[in-house]
PDB file of C-alpha atoms in Angstrom:
ATOM      1  CA  MET A 229      -0.011   0.235   0.124  1.00 51.00           C
ATOM      2  CA  SER A 230       1.362   3.205  -1.130  1.00 49.00           C
ATOM      3  CA  ARG A 231       1.745   6.506   1.435  1.00 47.00           C
ATOM      4  CA  ALA A 232       0.183   9.493   0.714  1.00 45.00           C
ATOM      5  CA  PRO A 233       3.048  11.920   0.044  1.00 49.00           C
ATOM      6  CA  GLU A 234       4.110  14.232   2.958  1.00 55.00           C
ATOM      7  CA  PRO A 235       2.506  17.833   2.031  1.00 53.00           C
ATOM      8  CA  ARG A 236       5.813  20.354   1.461  1.00 66.00           C
ATOM      9  CA  LEU A 237       6.879  22.455   4.273  1.00 68.00           C
ATOM     10  CA  ASP A 238       7.913  25.623   1.836  1.00 71.00           C
ATOM     11  CA  ASP A 239       4.183  26.475   1.231  1.00 88.00           C
ATOM     12  CA  VAL A 240       3.512  26.460   5.017  1.00 96.00           C
ATOM     13  CA  LEU A 241       2.495  29.828   6.052  1.00 96.00           C
ATOM     14  CA  LEU A 242       4.112  31.083  10.026  1.00 97.00           C
ATOM     15  CA  GLU A 243       1.706  34.038  11.603  1.00 97.00           C
ATOM     16  CA  PRO A 244       0.030  34.948  14.729  1.00 97.00           C
ATOM     17  CA  ALA A 245      -2.386  32.868  15.681  1.00 98.00           C
ATOM     18  CA  ARG A 246      -6.371  33.786  14.651  1.00 96.00           C
ATOM     19  CA  PRO A 247      -9.008  34.131  16.860  1.00 94.00           C
ATOM     20  CA  GLY A 248     -10.810  30.933  15.421  1.00 96.00           C
ATOM     21  CA  ASP A 249      -7.414  28.644  15.805  1.00 98.00           C
ATOM     22  CA  LEU A 250      -8.093  27.447  19.390  1.00 98.00           C
ATOM     23  CA  PRO A 251     -10.061  24.469  18.216  1.00 98.00           C
ATOM     24  CA  GLY A 252      -7.074  23.444  15.807  1.00 98.00           C
ATOM     25  CA  VAL A 253      -4.447  24.390  18.537  1.00 98.00           C
ATOM     26  CA  LEU A 254      -6.161  21.968  20.958  1.00 98.00           C
ATOM     27  CA  ASP A 255      -6.301  18.896  18.718  1.00 98.00           C
ATOM     28  CA  ILE A 256      -2.581  18.881  18.434  1.00 98.00           C
ATOM     29  CA  LEU A 257      -2.259  19.641  22.101  1.00 98.00           C
ATOM     30  CA  ASN A 258      -4.964  17.044  23.427  1.00 98.00           C
ATOM     31  CA  HIS A 259      -3.075  14.504  21.141  1.00 98.00           C
ATOM     32  CA  TYR A 260      -0.194  14.804  23.373  1.00 98.00           C
ATOM     33  CA  VAL A 261      -2.250  15.115  26.566  1.00 98.00           C
ATOM     34  CA  LEU A 262      -3.367  11.518  25.758  1.00 98.00           C
ATOM     35  CA  ASN A 263      -0.321   9.828  24.273  1.00 98.00           C
ATOM     36  CA  ASP A 264       3.049  11.210  25.177  1.00 97.00           C
ATOM     37  CA  HIS A 265       4.645  12.190  28.233  1.00 97.00           C
ATOM     38  CA  CYS A 266       5.694  15.580  26.448  1.00 97.00           C
ATOM     39  CA  THR A 267       2.893  17.665  28.444  1.00 97.00           C
ATOM     40  CA  PHE A 268       1.910  16.941  31.658  1.00 97.00           C
ATOM     41  CA  ASP A 269      -1.156  17.730  31.308  1.00 97.00           C
ATOM     42  CA  THR A 270      -3.365  14.578  31.896  1.00 97.00           C
ATOM     43  CA  GLU A 271      -6.751  15.505  30.501  1.00 97.00           C
ATOM     44  CA  PRO A 272      -7.639  16.346  27.269  1.00 98.00           C
ATOM     45  CA  TRP A 273      -8.432  20.505  27.124  1.00 98.00           C
ATOM     46  CA  SER A 274     -11.975  21.963  25.914  1.00 98.00           C
ATOM     47  CA  CYS A 275     -12.042  25.403  24.382  1.00 98.00           C
ATOM     48  CA  ASP A 276     -14.085  26.608  27.088  1.00 98.00           C
ATOM     49  CA  ASP A 277     -11.039  25.426  29.846  1.00 97.00           C
ATOM     50  CA  LYS A 278      -8.384  26.907  27.397  1.00 98.00           C
ATOM     51  CA  GLN A 279     -10.174  30.358  25.988  1.00 98.00           C
ATOM     52  CA  ALA A 280      -8.462  32.633  28.692  1.00 97.00           C
ATOM     53  CA  TRP A 281      -5.204  31.380  27.829  1.00 97.00           C
ATOM     54  CA  PHE A 282      -5.627  31.462  24.228  1.00 98.00           C
ATOM     55  CA  ASP A 283      -7.096  35.066  24.646  1.00 97.00           C
ATOM     56  CA  GLY A 284      -4.029  35.957  26.563  1.00 97.00           C
ATOM     57  CA  PHE A 285      -1.378  36.005  23.494  1.00 97.00           C
ATOM     58  CA  ARG A 286      -0.995  39.204  21.738  1.00 96.00           C
ATOM     59  CA  THR A 287       1.021  39.739  18.633  1.00 94.00           C
ATOM     60  CA  THR A 288       3.561  42.274  20.333  1.00 95.00           C
ATOM     61  CA  GLY A 289       5.090  42.511  23.917  1.00 95.00           C
ATOM     62  CA  PRO A 290       6.360  38.789  25.177  1.00 97.00           C
ATOM     63  CA  TYR A 291       3.213  36.574  25.313  1.00 98.00           C
ATOM     64  CA  ARG A 292       2.443  35.432  21.660  1.00 98.00           C
ATOM     65  CA  LEU A 293       1.005  32.617  20.105  1.00 98.00           C
ATOM     66  CA  THR A 294       2.472  31.774  16.697  1.00 98.00           C
ATOM     67  CA  VAL A 295       0.900  28.913  14.204  1.00 98.00           C
ATOM     68  CA  ALA A 296       2.074  26.997  11.175  1.00 98.00           C
ATOM     69  CA  ARG A 297      -0.809  26.721   8.485  1.00 97.00           C
ATOM     70  CA  GLN A 298      -1.148  24.980   5.131  1.00 96.00           C
ATOM     71  CA  ASP A 299      -3.930  24.943   3.034  1.00 94.00           C
ATOM     72  CA  GLY A 300      -5.970  26.339   5.921  1.00 92.00           C
ATOM     73  CA  ARG A 301      -5.088  23.443   8.456  1.00 96.00           C
ATOM     74  CA  LEU A 302      -2.806  23.984  11.746  1.00 97.00           C
ATOM     75  CA  LEU A 303       0.200  21.870  11.643  1.00 98.00           C
ATOM     76  CA  GLY A 304       1.973  23.265  14.520  1.00 98.00           C
ATOM     77  CA  TYR A 305       2.435  26.087  17.314  1.00 98.00           C
ATOM     78  CA  ALA A 306       4.905  27.795  19.291  1.00 98.00           C
ATOM     79  CA  HIS A 307       4.091  30.049  22.211  1.00 98.00           C
ATOM     80  CA  SER A 308       5.913  31.899  24.879  1.00 98.00           C
ATOM     81  CA  GLY A 309       4.478  32.722  28.087  1.00 97.00           C
ATOM     82  CA  ARG A 310       5.190  33.571  31.523  1.00 96.00           C
ATOM     83  CA  TRP A 311       8.015  31.461  33.560  1.00 96.00           C
ATOM     84  CA  ARG A 312       6.845  32.259  36.968  1.00 95.00           C
ATOM     85  CA  GLY A 313       4.747  34.445  38.887  1.00 92.00           C
ATOM     86  CA  LYS A 314       6.378  37.133  40.240  1.00 96.00           C
ATOM     87  CA  ARG A 315       7.334  40.414  38.580  1.00 95.00           C
ATOM     88  CA  ALA A 316      11.178  40.341  38.756  1.00 96.00           C
ATOM     89  CA  TYR A 317      10.518  37.138  36.524  1.00 96.00           C
ATOM     90  CA  ASP A 318       9.056  38.970  33.621  1.00 95.00           C
ATOM     91  CA  VAL A 319      12.081  39.400  31.493  1.00 96.00           C
ATOM     92  CA  THR A 320      11.881  35.752  31.060  1.00 98.00           C
ATOM     93  CA  VAL A 321       9.373  33.755  29.179  1.00 98.00           C
ATOM     94  CA  GLU A 322       8.973  29.909  28.654  1.00 98.00           C
ATOM     95  CA  THR A 323       8.819  28.673  25.034  1.00 98.00           C
ATOM     96  CA  THR A 324       6.651  25.758  23.624  1.00 98.00           C
ATOM     97  CA  VAL A 325       6.393  24.172  20.720  1.00 98.00           C
ATOM     98  CA  TYR A 326       3.822  21.476  19.385  1.00 98.00           C
ATOM     99  CA  LEU A 327       3.485  19.724  15.970  1.00 98.00           C
ATOM    100  CA  ALA A 328       0.392  17.607  14.624  1.00 98.00           C
ATOM    101  CA  PRO A 329       1.472  14.106  14.520  1.00 97.00           C
ATOM    102  CA  ASP A 330       1.970  13.492  10.620  1.00 96.00           C
ATOM    103  CA  SER A 331       4.146  17.101  10.895  1.00 96.00           C
ATOM    104  CA  THR A 332       7.200  15.729  12.878  1.00 96.00           C
ATOM    105  CA  GLY A 333      10.596  14.995  11.705  1.00 94.00           C
ATOM    106  CA  ARG A 334      10.857  17.624   8.561  1.00 94.00           C
ATOM    107  CA  GLY A 335      12.167  20.799  10.691  1.00 96.00           C
ATOM    108  CA  LEU A 336       8.956  22.469  10.947  1.00 97.00           C
ATOM    109  CA  GLY A 337       9.393  22.837  14.529  1.00 97.00           C
ATOM    110  CA  ALA A 338      12.587  24.543  14.397  1.00 97.00           C
ATOM    111  CA  ARG A 339      11.121  26.938  11.768  1.00 97.00           C
ATOM    112  CA  LEU A 340       8.085  27.347  14.015  1.00 97.00           C
ATOM    113  CA  LEU A 341      10.270  28.151  17.255  1.00 98.00           C
ATOM    114  CA  GLY A 342      12.638  30.133  15.550  1.00 97.00           C
ATOM    115  CA  GLU A 343      10.300  32.590  13.824  1.00 96.00           C
ATOM    116  CA  LEU A 344       8.561  32.952  17.563  1.00 97.00           C
ATOM    117  CA  LEU A 345      12.024  33.538  18.956  1.00 97.00           C
ATOM    118  CA  VAL A 346      13.030  36.308  16.358  1.00 96.00           C
ATOM    119  CA  SER A 347       9.428  37.962  16.764  1.00 96.00           C
ATOM    120  CA  LEU A 348      10.504  38.269  20.592  1.00 97.00           C
ATOM    121  CA  ARG A 349      12.918  40.622  20.147  1.00 95.00           C
ATOM    122  CA  GLY A 350      12.533  43.839  21.391  1.00 94.00           C
ATOM    123  CA  SER A 351       9.534  42.538  23.204  1.00 95.00           C
ATOM    124  CA  GLY A 352      10.847  43.076  26.535  1.00 94.00           C
ATOM    125  CA  ALA A 353      11.698  39.611  27.422  1.00 96.00           C
ATOM    126  CA  LEU A 354      15.333  38.976  27.531  1.00 96.00           C
ATOM    127  CA  ARG A 355      15.498  35.154  28.216  1.00 97.00           C
ATOM    128  CA  ALA A 356      13.901  32.088  26.920  1.00 98.00           C
ATOM    129  CA  VAL A 357      13.453  29.028  28.773  1.00 98.00           C
ATOM    130  CA  ALA A 358      12.197  25.658  28.012  1.00 98.00           C
ATOM    131  CA  GLY A 359      11.240  22.624  30.218  1.00 98.00           C
ATOM    132  CA  ILE A 360      11.371  19.337  27.988  1.00 98.00           C
ATOM    133  CA  ALA A 361      10.352  15.994  29.544  1.00 98.00           C
ATOM    134  CA  GLN A 362      12.891  13.560  29.058  1.00 98.00           C
ATOM    135  CA  PRO A 363      13.888  11.345  27.336  1.00 98.00           C
ATOM    136  CA  ASN A 364      13.080  13.585  24.410  1.00 97.00           C
ATOM    137  CA  GLU A 365      15.867  13.701  21.646  1.00 97.00           C
ATOM    138  CA  ALA A 366      14.353  15.114  19.085  1.00 96.00           C
ATOM    139  CA  SER A 367      13.280  18.263  21.118  1.00 97.00           C
ATOM    140  CA  ASN A 368      16.624  18.770  23.081  1.00 98.00           C
ATOM    141  CA  ARG A 369      18.265  18.565  19.612  1.00 97.00           C
ATOM    142  CA  LEU A 370      15.601  21.357  17.813  1.00 97.00           C
ATOM    143  CA  HIS A 371      16.365  23.166  20.960  1.00 98.00           C
ATOM    144  CA  ARG A 372      20.265  23.152  20.802  1.00 98.00           C
ATOM    145  CA  GLY A 373      20.070  24.023  16.975  1.00 97.00           C
ATOM    146  CA  LEU A 374      18.060  27.035  18.221  1.00 97.00           C
ATOM    147  CA  GLY A 375      20.808  28.109  20.498  1.00 97.00           C
ATOM    148  CA  TYR A 376      19.242  27.219  23.831  1.00 98.00           C
ATOM    149  CA  ARG A 377      21.921  25.675  25.972  1.00 98.00           C
ATOM    150  CA  LEU A 378      20.906  22.724  28.834  1.00 98.00           C
ATOM    151  CA  VAL A 379      20.838  24.368  32.377  1.00 98.00           C
ATOM    152  CA  GLY A 380      19.977  21.359  34.455  1.00 98.00           C
ATOM    153  CA  THR A 381      17.736  18.490  34.870  1.00 98.00           C
ATOM    154  CA  PHE A 382      15.119  17.879  37.627  1.00 98.00           C
ATOM    155  CA  HIS A 383      14.669  13.987  38.327  1.00 98.00           C
ATOM    156  CA  ARG A 384      11.611  12.362  38.962  1.00 98.00           C
ATOM    157  CA  VAL A 385       9.518  15.863  39.082  1.00 98.00           C
ATOM    158  CA  GLY A 386       6.321  14.827  37.034  1.00 97.00           C
ATOM    159  CA  ARG A 387       4.039  11.457  36.899  1.00 97.00           C
ATOM    160  CA  LYS A 388       2.541  10.354  33.892  1.00 98.00           C
ATOM    161  CA  PHE A 389       1.094   7.317  32.745  1.00 98.00           C
ATOM    162  CA  ASP A 390       1.964   5.729  36.016  1.00 97.00           C
ATOM    163  CA  ARG A 391       6.201   6.542  35.493  1.00 97.00           C
ATOM    164  CA  ASP A 392       7.801   9.465  36.859  1.00 98.00           C
ATOM    165  CA  TRP A 393       9.857  11.579  34.274  1.00 98.00           C
ATOM    166  CA  ASP A 394      12.745  14.279  34.861  1.00 98.00           C
ATOM    167  CA  VAL A 395      12.555  17.425  32.886  1.00 98.00           C
ATOM    168  CA  SER A 396      15.523  18.993  31.701  1.00 98.00           C
ATOM    169  CA  TRP A 397      15.638  22.865  31.430  1.00 98.00           C
ATOM    170  CA  PHE A 398      17.364  24.598  28.548  1.00 98.00           C
ATOM    171  CA  GLU A 399      17.827  28.347  27.991  1.00 98.00           C
ATOM    172  CA  ARG A 400      18.732  31.240  25.807  1.00 98.00           C
ATOM    173  CA  ASP A 401      19.578  34.967  25.603  1.00 97.00           C
ATOM    174  CA  ILE A 402      16.167  36.432  22.890  1.00 95.00           C
ATOM    175  CA  GLU A 403      18.289  38.717  21.327  1.00 89.00           C
ATOM    176  CA  SER A 404      21.286  36.437  20.031  1.00 81.00           C
ATOM    177  CA  GLU A 405      21.050  34.524  16.739  1.00 73.00           C
ATOM    178  CA  PRO A 406      21.516  30.837  17.564  1.00 68.00           C
ATOM    179  CA  SER A 407      25.242  29.738  17.697  1.00 53.00           C
TER     180      SER A 407
END
């Protein structure tokens, strides 16, 4: 049986999320909620539950949501959000990237997160951090390729699928080019 050709990535549009994108974002996220340890969410999200989160993103400032769209379908998203609740931490954002399962392994994650990082220059955020549940060599490699560096690992800090998971933390300057 022949496989359908993989969609080309050169015609993928990277842009800020639009008001109607929340269902597509949740289709992607909820796949990982149910099937992977890369998010520590354990129950799928509804649009009602996530609407305030979605509404908190802007096209300026440090908290943004960038989507990858092809022929009207969301292939993935990357976002920057508040890292910690104390105001002194407002110069730091936590970044996240998720792709539809059929859109992985072709460089789209790096393009999407890279676009988000470029958009954050001059936003007031100075530092980006990313917590990656381990093992996840593909995400580790993606982040390293975009200039993030490993700063440490917290061991057994999350429990999902009846297993304890480690989280490695990566950081990078927002204003610098990937090294």
